[in-house]
Short mmCIF file of C-alpha atoms in Angstrom, two decimals:
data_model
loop_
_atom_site.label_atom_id
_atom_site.label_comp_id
_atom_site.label_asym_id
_atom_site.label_seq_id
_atom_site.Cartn_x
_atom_site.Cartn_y
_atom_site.Cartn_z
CA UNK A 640 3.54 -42.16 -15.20
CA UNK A 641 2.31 -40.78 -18.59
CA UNK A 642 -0.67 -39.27 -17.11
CA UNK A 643 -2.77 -37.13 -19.37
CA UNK A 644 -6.07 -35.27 -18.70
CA UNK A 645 -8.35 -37.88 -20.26
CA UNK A 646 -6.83 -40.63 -17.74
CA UNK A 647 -7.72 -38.11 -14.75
CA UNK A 648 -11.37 -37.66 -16.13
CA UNK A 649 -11.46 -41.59 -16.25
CA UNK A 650 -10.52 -42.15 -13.11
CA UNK A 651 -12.83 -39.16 -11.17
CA UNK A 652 -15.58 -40.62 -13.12
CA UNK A 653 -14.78 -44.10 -11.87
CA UNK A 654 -14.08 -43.53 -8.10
CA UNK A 655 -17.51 -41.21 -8.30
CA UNK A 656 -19.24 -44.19 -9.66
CA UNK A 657 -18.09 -46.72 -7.27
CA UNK A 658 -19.19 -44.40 -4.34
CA UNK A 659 -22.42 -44.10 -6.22
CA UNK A 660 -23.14 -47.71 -5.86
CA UNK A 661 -22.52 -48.09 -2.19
CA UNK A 662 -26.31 -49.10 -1.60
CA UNK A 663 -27.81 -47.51 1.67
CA UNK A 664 -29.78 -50.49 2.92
CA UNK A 665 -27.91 -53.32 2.03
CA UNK A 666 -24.69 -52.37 2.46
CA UNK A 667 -23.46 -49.06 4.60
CA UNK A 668 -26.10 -50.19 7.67
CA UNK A 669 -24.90 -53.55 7.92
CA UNK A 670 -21.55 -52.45 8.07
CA UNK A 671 -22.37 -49.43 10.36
CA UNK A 672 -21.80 -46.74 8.38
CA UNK A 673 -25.75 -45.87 7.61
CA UNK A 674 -26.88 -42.29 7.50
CA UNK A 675 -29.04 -43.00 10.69
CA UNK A 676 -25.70 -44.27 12.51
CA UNK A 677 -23.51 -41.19 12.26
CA UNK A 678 -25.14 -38.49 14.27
CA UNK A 679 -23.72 -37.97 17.55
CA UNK A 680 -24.65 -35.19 19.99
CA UNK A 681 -24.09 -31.74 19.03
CA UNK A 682 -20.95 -31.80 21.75
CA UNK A 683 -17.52 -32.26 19.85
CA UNK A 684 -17.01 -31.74 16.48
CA UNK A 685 -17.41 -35.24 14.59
CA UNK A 686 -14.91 -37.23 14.05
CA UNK A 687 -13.38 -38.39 10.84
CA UNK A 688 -15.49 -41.41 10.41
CA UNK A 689 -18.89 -39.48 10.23
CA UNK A 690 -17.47 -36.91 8.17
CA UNK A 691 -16.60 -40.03 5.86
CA UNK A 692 -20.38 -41.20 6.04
CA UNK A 693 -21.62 -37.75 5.93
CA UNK A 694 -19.22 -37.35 2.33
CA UNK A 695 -20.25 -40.63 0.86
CA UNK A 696 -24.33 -39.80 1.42
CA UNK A 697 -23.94 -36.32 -0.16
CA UNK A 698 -21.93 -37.54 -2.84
CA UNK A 699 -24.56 -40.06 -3.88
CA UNK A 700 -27.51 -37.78 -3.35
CA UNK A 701 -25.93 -35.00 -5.55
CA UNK A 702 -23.96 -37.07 -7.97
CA UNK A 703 -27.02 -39.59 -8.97
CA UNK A 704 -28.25 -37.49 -11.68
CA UNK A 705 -25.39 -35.82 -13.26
CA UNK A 706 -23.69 -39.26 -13.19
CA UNK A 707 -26.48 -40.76 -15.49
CA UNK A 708 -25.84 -38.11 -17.90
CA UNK A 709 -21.84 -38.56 -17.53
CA UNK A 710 -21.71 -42.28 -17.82
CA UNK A 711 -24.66 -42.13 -20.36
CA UNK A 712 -21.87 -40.40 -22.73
CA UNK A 713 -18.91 -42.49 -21.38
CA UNK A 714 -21.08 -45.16 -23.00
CA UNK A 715 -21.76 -43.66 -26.56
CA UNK A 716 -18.23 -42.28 -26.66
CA UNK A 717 -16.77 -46.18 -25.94
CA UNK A 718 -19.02 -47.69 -28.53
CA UNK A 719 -18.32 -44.73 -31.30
CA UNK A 720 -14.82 -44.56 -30.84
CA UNK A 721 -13.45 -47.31 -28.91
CA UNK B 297 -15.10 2.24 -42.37
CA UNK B 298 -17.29 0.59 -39.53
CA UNK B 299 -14.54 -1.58 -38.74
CA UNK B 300 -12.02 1.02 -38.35
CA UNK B 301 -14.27 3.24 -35.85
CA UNK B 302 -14.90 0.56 -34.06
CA UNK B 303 -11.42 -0.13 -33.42
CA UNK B 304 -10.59 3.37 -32.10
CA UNK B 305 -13.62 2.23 -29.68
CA UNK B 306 -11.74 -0.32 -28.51
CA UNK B 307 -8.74 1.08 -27.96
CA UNK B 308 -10.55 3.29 -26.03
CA UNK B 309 -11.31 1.10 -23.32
CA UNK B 310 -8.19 -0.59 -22.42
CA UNK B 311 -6.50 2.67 -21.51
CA UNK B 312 -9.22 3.48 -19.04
CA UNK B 313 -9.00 0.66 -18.05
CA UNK B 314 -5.23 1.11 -17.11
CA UNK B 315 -5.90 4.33 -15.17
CA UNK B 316 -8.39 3.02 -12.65
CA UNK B 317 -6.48 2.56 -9.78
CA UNK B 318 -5.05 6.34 -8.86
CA UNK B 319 -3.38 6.06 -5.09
CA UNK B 320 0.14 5.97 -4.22
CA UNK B 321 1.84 2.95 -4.08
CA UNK B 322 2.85 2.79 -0.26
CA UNK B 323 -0.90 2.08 0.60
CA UNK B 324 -1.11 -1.47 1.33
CA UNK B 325 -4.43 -1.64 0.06
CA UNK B 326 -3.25 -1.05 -3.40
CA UNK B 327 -2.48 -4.49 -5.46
CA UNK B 328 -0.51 -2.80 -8.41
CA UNK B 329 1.55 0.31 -8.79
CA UNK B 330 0.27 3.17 -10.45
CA UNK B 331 1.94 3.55 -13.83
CA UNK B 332 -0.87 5.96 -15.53
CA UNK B 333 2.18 8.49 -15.72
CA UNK B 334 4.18 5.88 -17.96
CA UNK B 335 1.19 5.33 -20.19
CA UNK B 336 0.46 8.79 -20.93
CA UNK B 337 2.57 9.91 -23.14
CA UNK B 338 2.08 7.06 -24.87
CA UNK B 339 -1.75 7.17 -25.61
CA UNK B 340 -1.42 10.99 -26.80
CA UNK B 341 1.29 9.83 -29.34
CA UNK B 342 -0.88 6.82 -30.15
CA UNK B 343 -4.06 9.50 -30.41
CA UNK B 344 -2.40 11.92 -32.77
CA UNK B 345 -1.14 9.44 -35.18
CA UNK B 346 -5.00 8.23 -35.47
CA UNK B 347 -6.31 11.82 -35.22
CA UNK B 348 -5.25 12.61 -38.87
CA UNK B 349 -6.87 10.16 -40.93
CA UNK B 350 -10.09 10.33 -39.01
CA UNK B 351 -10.16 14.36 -38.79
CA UNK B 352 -12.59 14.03 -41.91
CA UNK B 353 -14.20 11.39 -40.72
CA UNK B 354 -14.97 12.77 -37.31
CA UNK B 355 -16.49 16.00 -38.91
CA UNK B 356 -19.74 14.69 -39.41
CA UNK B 357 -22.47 13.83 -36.85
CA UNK B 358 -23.49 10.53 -38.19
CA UNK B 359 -19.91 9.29 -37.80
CA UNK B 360 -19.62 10.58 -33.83
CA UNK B 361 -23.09 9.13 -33.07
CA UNK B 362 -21.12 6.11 -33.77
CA UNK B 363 -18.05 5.93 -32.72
CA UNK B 364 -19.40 6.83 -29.04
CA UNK B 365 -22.15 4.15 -29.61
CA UNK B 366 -19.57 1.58 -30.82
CA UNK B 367 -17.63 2.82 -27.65
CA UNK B 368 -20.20 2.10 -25.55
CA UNK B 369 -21.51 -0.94 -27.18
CA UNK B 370 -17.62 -2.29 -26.65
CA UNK B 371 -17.77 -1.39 -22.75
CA UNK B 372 -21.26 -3.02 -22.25
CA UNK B 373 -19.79 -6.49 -23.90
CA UNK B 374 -16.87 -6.25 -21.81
CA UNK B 375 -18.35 -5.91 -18.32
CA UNK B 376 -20.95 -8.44 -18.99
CA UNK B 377 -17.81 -11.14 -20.14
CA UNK B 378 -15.96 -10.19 -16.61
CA UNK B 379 -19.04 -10.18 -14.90
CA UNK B 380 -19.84 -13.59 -15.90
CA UNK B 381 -16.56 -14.90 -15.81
CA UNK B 382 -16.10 -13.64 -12.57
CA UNK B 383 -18.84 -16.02 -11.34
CA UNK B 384 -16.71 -19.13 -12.88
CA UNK B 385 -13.03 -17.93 -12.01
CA UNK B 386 -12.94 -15.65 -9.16
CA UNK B 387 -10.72 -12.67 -11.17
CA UNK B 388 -10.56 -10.43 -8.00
CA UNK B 389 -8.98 -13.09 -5.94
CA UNK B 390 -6.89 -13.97 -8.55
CA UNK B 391 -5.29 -10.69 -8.66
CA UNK B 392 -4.30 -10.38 -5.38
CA UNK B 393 -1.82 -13.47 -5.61
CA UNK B 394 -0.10 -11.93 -8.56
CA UNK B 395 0.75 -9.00 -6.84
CA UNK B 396 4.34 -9.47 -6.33
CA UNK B 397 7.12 -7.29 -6.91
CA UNK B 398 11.24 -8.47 -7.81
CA UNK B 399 12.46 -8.11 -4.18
CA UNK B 400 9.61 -10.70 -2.88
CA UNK B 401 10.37 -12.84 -5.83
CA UNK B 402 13.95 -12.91 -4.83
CA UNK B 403 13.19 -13.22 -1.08
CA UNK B 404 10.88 -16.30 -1.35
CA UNK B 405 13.42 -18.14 -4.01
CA UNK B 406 15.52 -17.82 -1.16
CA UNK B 407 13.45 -18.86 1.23
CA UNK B 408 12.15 -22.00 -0.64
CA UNK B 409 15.68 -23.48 -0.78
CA UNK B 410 16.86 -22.20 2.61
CA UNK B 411 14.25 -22.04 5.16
CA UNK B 412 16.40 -22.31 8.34
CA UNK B 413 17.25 -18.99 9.36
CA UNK B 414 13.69 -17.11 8.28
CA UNK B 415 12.55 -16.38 12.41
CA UNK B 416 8.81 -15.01 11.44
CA UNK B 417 6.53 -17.03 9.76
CA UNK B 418 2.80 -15.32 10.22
CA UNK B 419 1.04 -13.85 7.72
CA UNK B 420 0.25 -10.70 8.57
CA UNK B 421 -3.61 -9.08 8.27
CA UNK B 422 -5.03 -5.71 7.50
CA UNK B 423 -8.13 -5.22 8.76
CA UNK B 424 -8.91 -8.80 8.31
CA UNK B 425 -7.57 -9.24 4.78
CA UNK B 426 -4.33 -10.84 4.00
CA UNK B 427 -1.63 -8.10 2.69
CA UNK B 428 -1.20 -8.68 -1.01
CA UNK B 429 2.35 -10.66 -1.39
CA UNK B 430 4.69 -7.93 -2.25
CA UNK B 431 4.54 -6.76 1.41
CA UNK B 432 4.74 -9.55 3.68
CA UNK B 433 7.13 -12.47 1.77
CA UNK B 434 4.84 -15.12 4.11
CA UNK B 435 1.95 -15.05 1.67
CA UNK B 436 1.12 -17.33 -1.05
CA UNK B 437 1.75 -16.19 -4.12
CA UNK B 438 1.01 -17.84 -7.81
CA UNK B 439 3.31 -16.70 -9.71
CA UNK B 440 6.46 -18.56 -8.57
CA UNK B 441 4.32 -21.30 -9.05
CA UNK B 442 2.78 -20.74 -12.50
CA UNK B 443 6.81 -19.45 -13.61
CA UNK B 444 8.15 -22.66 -12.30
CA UNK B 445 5.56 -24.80 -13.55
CA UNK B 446 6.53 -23.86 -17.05
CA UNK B 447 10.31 -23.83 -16.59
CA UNK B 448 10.00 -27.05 -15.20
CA UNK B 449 8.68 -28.54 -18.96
CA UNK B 450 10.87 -26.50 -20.70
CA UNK B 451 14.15 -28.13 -18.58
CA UNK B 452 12.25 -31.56 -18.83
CA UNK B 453 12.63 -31.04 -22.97
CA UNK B 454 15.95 -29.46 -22.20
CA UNK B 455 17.37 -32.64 -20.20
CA UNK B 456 14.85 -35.30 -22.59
CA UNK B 457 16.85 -33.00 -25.54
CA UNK B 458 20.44 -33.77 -23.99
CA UNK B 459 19.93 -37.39 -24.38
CA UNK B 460 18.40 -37.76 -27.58
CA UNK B 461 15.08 -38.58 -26.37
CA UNK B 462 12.93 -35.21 -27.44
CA UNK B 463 10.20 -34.90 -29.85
CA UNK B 464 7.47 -32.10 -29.33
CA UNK B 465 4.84 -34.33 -28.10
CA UNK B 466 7.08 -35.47 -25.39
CA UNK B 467 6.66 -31.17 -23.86
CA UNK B 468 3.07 -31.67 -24.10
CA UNK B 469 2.93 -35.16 -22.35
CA UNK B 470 5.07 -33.87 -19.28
CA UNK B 471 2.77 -31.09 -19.12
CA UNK B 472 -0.47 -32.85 -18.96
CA UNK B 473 0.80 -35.41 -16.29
CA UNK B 474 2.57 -32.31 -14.06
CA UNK B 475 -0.90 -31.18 -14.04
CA UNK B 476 -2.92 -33.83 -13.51
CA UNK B 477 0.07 -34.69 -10.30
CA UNK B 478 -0.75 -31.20 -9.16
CA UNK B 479 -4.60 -31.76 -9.51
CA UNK B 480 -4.73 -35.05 -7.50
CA UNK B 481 -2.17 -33.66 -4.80
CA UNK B 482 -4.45 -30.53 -4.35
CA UNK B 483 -7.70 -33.19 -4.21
CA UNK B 484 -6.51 -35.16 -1.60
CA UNK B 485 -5.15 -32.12 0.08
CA UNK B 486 -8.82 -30.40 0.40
CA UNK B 487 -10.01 -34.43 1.41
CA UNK B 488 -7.92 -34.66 4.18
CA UNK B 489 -8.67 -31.33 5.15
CA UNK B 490 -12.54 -31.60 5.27
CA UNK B 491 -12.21 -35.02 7.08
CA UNK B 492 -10.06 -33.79 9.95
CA UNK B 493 -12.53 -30.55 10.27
CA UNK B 494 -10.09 -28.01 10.41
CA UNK B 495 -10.89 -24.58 10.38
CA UNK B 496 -8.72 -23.03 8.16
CA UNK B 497 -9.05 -20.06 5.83
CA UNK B 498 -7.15 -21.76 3.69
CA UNK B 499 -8.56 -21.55 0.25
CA UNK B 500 -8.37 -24.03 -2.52
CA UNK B 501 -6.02 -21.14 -4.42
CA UNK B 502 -3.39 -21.23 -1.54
CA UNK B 503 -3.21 -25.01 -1.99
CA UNK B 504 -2.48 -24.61 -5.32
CA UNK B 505 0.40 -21.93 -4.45
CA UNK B 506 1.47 -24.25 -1.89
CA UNK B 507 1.84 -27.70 -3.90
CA UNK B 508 3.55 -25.60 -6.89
CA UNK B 509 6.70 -24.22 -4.71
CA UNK B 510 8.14 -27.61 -5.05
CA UNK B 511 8.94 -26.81 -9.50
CA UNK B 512 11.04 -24.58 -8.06
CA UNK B 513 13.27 -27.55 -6.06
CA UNK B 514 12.54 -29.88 -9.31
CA UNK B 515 14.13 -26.86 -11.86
CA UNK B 516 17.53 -26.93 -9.74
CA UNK B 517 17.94 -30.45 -9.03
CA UNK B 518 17.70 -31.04 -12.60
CA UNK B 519 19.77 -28.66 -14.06
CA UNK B 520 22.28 -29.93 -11.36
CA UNK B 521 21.67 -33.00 -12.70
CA UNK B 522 22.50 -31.97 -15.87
CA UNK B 523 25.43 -29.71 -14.79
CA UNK B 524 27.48 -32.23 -12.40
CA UNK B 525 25.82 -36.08 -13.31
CA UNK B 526 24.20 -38.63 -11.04
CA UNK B 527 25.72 -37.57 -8.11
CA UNK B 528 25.33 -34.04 -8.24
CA UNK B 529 21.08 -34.26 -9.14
CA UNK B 530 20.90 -37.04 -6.01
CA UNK B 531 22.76 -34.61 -3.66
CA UNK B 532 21.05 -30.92 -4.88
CA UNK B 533 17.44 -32.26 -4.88
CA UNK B 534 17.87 -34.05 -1.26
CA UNK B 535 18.87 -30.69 -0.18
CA UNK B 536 15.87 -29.08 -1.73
CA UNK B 537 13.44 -32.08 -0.56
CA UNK B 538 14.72 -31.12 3.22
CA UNK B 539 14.47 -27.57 2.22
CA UNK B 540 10.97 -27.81 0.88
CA UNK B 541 9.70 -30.24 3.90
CA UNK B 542 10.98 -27.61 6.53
CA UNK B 543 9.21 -24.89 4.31
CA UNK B 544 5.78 -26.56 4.41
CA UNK B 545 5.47 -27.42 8.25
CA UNK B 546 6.58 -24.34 8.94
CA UNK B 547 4.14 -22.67 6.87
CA UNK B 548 1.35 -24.84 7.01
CA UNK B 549 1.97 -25.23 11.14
CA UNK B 550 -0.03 -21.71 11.66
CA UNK B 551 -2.57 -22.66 9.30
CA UNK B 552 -3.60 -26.14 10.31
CA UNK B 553 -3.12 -26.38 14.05
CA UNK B 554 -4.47 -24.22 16.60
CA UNK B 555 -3.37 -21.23 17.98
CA UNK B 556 -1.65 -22.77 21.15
CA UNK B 557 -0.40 -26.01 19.18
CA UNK B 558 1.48 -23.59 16.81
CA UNK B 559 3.08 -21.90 19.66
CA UNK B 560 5.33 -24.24 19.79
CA UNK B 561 3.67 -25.50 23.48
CA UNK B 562 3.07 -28.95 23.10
CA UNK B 563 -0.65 -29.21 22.80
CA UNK B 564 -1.94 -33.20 24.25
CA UNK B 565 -4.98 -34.11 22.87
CA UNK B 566 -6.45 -36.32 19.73
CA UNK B 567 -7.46 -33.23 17.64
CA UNK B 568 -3.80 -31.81 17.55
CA UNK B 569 -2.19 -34.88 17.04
CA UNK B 570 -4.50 -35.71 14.00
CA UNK B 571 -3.69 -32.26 12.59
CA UNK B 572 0.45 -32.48 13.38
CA UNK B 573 -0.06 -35.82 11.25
CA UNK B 574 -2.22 -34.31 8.42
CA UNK B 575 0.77 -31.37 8.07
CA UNK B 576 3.68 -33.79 8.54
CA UNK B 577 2.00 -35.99 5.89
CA UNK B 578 1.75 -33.14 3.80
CA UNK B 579 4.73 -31.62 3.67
CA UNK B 580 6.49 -35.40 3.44
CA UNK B 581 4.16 -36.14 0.05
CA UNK B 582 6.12 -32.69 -1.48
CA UNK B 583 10.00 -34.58 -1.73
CA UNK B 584 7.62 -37.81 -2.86
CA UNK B 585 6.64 -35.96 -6.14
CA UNK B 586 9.43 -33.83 -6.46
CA UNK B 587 11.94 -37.47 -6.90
CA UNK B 588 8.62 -38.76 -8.72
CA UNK B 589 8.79 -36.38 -11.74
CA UNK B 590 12.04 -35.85 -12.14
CA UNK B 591 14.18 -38.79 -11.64
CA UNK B 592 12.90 -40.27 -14.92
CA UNK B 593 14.93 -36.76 -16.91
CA UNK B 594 18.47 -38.00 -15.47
CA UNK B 595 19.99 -40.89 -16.58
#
C-alpha cells in the first residue's frame, strides 16, 4: 500500500526485464507466439494476441540496449548502497 | 548596476508576454480571457516608480545599449527554454485543458457526483479541434483533477491528524503512492487500449483527466467519513462509486466504441463486445481505487 516512486521504478524495470528475456527461438516459437507466426492477411485488423506478440518483439528489440545501461546501474547502486 | 538593468529587462518580458492574445473573449478559439486592460494600469504605476532612479542612469548611451541588449539577451534565453521544453512536455496542449472558467468548474462537480439527468454527452468540435473546456462542460479538463489530487492529501493528513496518527512524512508518503496508483491505472489504461486496436483520439493527457475525477468522490466520502462515522463514509462514497461508474461509461462510451455501438443500437459482433468490456472494465477499476485509498483514513 505504501507505494513510493522508487518501488514503481523497481517494478517497470523488472517486468521490462522479464519481457527482455523471453528468448525468440527457444521459447515464443515453440509456444506459438514467434514473430514469423503472427502475421495474418492484411484483411481485419489483428487481433489481441498478435498485437501481444507484435508488443513483446518491439519491446525487446528497443529495450535491449537501454536495459544494459539501466540494470548495469541497478547493479552498482545495490552493491554501493544496499 | 548590471544586475539592476537587467532586472528592468526582465520585467520587461513578462508583461508582453501577458498582452499576446488581443481578441474578444466570445471567440471560441481563444483559450484565456483578455485581461491586458487589468494589467495596464498596473505596469505604468510599476514603470514610474522605476523611472526615477534610473532617469540618470538611462541618460547615457552606454547604459541603453544595454539595457535593450540585456532585454534581448533575456527574450532569446526564454524562447530557447520553451522551445525545448516544449519538445519534452507538450506546453500548448497543456494549456488548452486548463482553460476552464467557475461556471464549468461548478457544472462538472455536479456532474461527477450526479450524472443521471446530464442528456448530452458529445464533445463538441470546431473545425476539427476540441472546444477548450470552458465552453462545452463534456471535455476533459486537468484542473479538477490536479485541485483534487492535492485536496485529497491534505484531507488524508486532515483525517490521519483526527486520529492521532500524523507526522509530515506521512503527507508525502500518501502522495507518492496516489501517484504512482494514478501512473499504473493510466499504464494499463493505454495497454488495454493498444491491444484491443481502438481508434481513439484519445490522448494519454485525457486519461490522465479521466482517472483523476475520481479525488473528487475520495475528498467527499472522506470528509463524510469524518463528519457522520462509519456509516456515513460507507454510504457517501457508494453513492459516489455509482456516480463515478455511470460518469465513465457514459463518457468513455463515445470514445471507445464505434459510432453505431454508441448509438445506443445494439451493435453484434466480437470487436464491440471486446470494446463494451474494455469500458465496463474501466469505469468498474475507478470505485476499486477510490475504496482502495481511502478506506485505510477512516477508522
Amino acid at each position: 500500500m505504501a507505494f513510493t516512486l522508487y518501488a514503481l521504478i523497481q517494478t517497470a524495470i523488472l517486468c521490462v526485464n522479464a519481457i527482455a528475456v523471453l528468448h525468440e527461438e527457444r521459447f515464443l516459437s515453440k509456444i506459438g507466439w514467434g514473430a514469423d507466426q503472427g502475421i495474418g492477411g492484411f484483411g481485419d485488423e489483428p487481433g489481441i494476441k498478435s498485437q501481444l506478440m507484435n508488443l513483446i518483439r518491439s519491446v525487446r528489440t528497443v529495450m535491449r540496449v537501454p536495459l544494459i545501461i539501466v540494470n548495469s546501474i541497478c547493479i552498482v547502486l545495490l552493491l554501493l548502497f544496499g | 548596476w548590471v544586475s539592476y538593468l537587467f532586472e528592468c529587462g526582465l520585467r520587461e518580458s513578462p508583461f508582453l508576454r501577458m498582452r499576446s492574445p488581443g481578441s474578444g473573449t466570445s471567440d471560441p478559439n481563444q483559450l484565456f480571457d483578455d485581461t491586458s486592460s487589468g494589467s495596464a494600469g498596473f505596469r505604468s504605476q510599476e514603470a514610474s516608480g522605476l523611472g526615477y532612479p534610473a532617469q540618470a542612469l538611462l541618460s547615457e548611451p552606454m547604459s541603453n545599449f544595454a539595457m535593450a541588449y540585456g532585454s534581448s539577451l533575456a527574450s532569446q534565453g526564454k524562447e530557447m527554454v520553451d522551445k525545448n521544453l516544449d519538445r519534452f512536455i507538450p506546453i500548448s496542449k497543456l494549456k488548452y485543458y486548463f482553460a476552464v472558467d467557475t461556471v464549468y468548474v461548478g457544472k462538472k462537480l455536479g456532474l461527477l457526483v450526479f450524472p443521471y439527468m446530464h442528456q448530452n454527452w458529445e464533445v463538441s468540435y470546431q473545425q476539427d479541434t476540441p472546444v477548450a473546456p470552458r465552453f462545452d462542460i463534456n471535455a476533459p479538463d486537468l484542473y479538477i483533477p490536479a485541485m483534487a489530487f492535492i485536496t485529497y492529501i491534505l484531507v488524508a493528513g486532515l483525517a490521519l491528524g483526527t486520529q492521532d496518527r500524523f507526522s509530515p512524512e506521512i503527507l508525502g508518503m500518501q502522495a507518492s503512492s496516489a501517484l504512482v496508483w494514478l501512473i499504473i491505472e493510466v499504464l494499463a489504461t493505454l495497454l488495454s487500449l493498444y491491444l484491443v486496436t481502438v481508434n481513439t483520439d484519445l490522448t494519454t493527457i485525457d486519461l490522465i483527466a479521466f482517472s483523476g475525477y475520481k479525488y473528487v468522490g475520495m475528498i467527499v466520502g472522506v470528509l463524510a467519513g469524518l463528519l457522520f462515522g462509519k456509516t456515513g463514509y460507507y454510504l457517501i462514497l457508494l453513492w459516489c462509486c455509482m456516480a463515478i461508474f455511470v460518469f465513465m461509461i457514459r463518457t468513455l462510451r463515445l470514445k471507445i466504441l464505434s459510432e453505431a455501438a454508441a448509438e445506443g443500437v445494439l451493435v453484434r459482433g466480437a470487436k464491440n463486445q471486446l470494446r463494451m468490456y474494455l469500458t465496463m472494465a474501466i469505469a468498474a477499476a475507478q470505485p476499486v481505487f477510490m475504496y482502495w485509498l481511502t478506506f485505510h483514513l477512516i477508522r
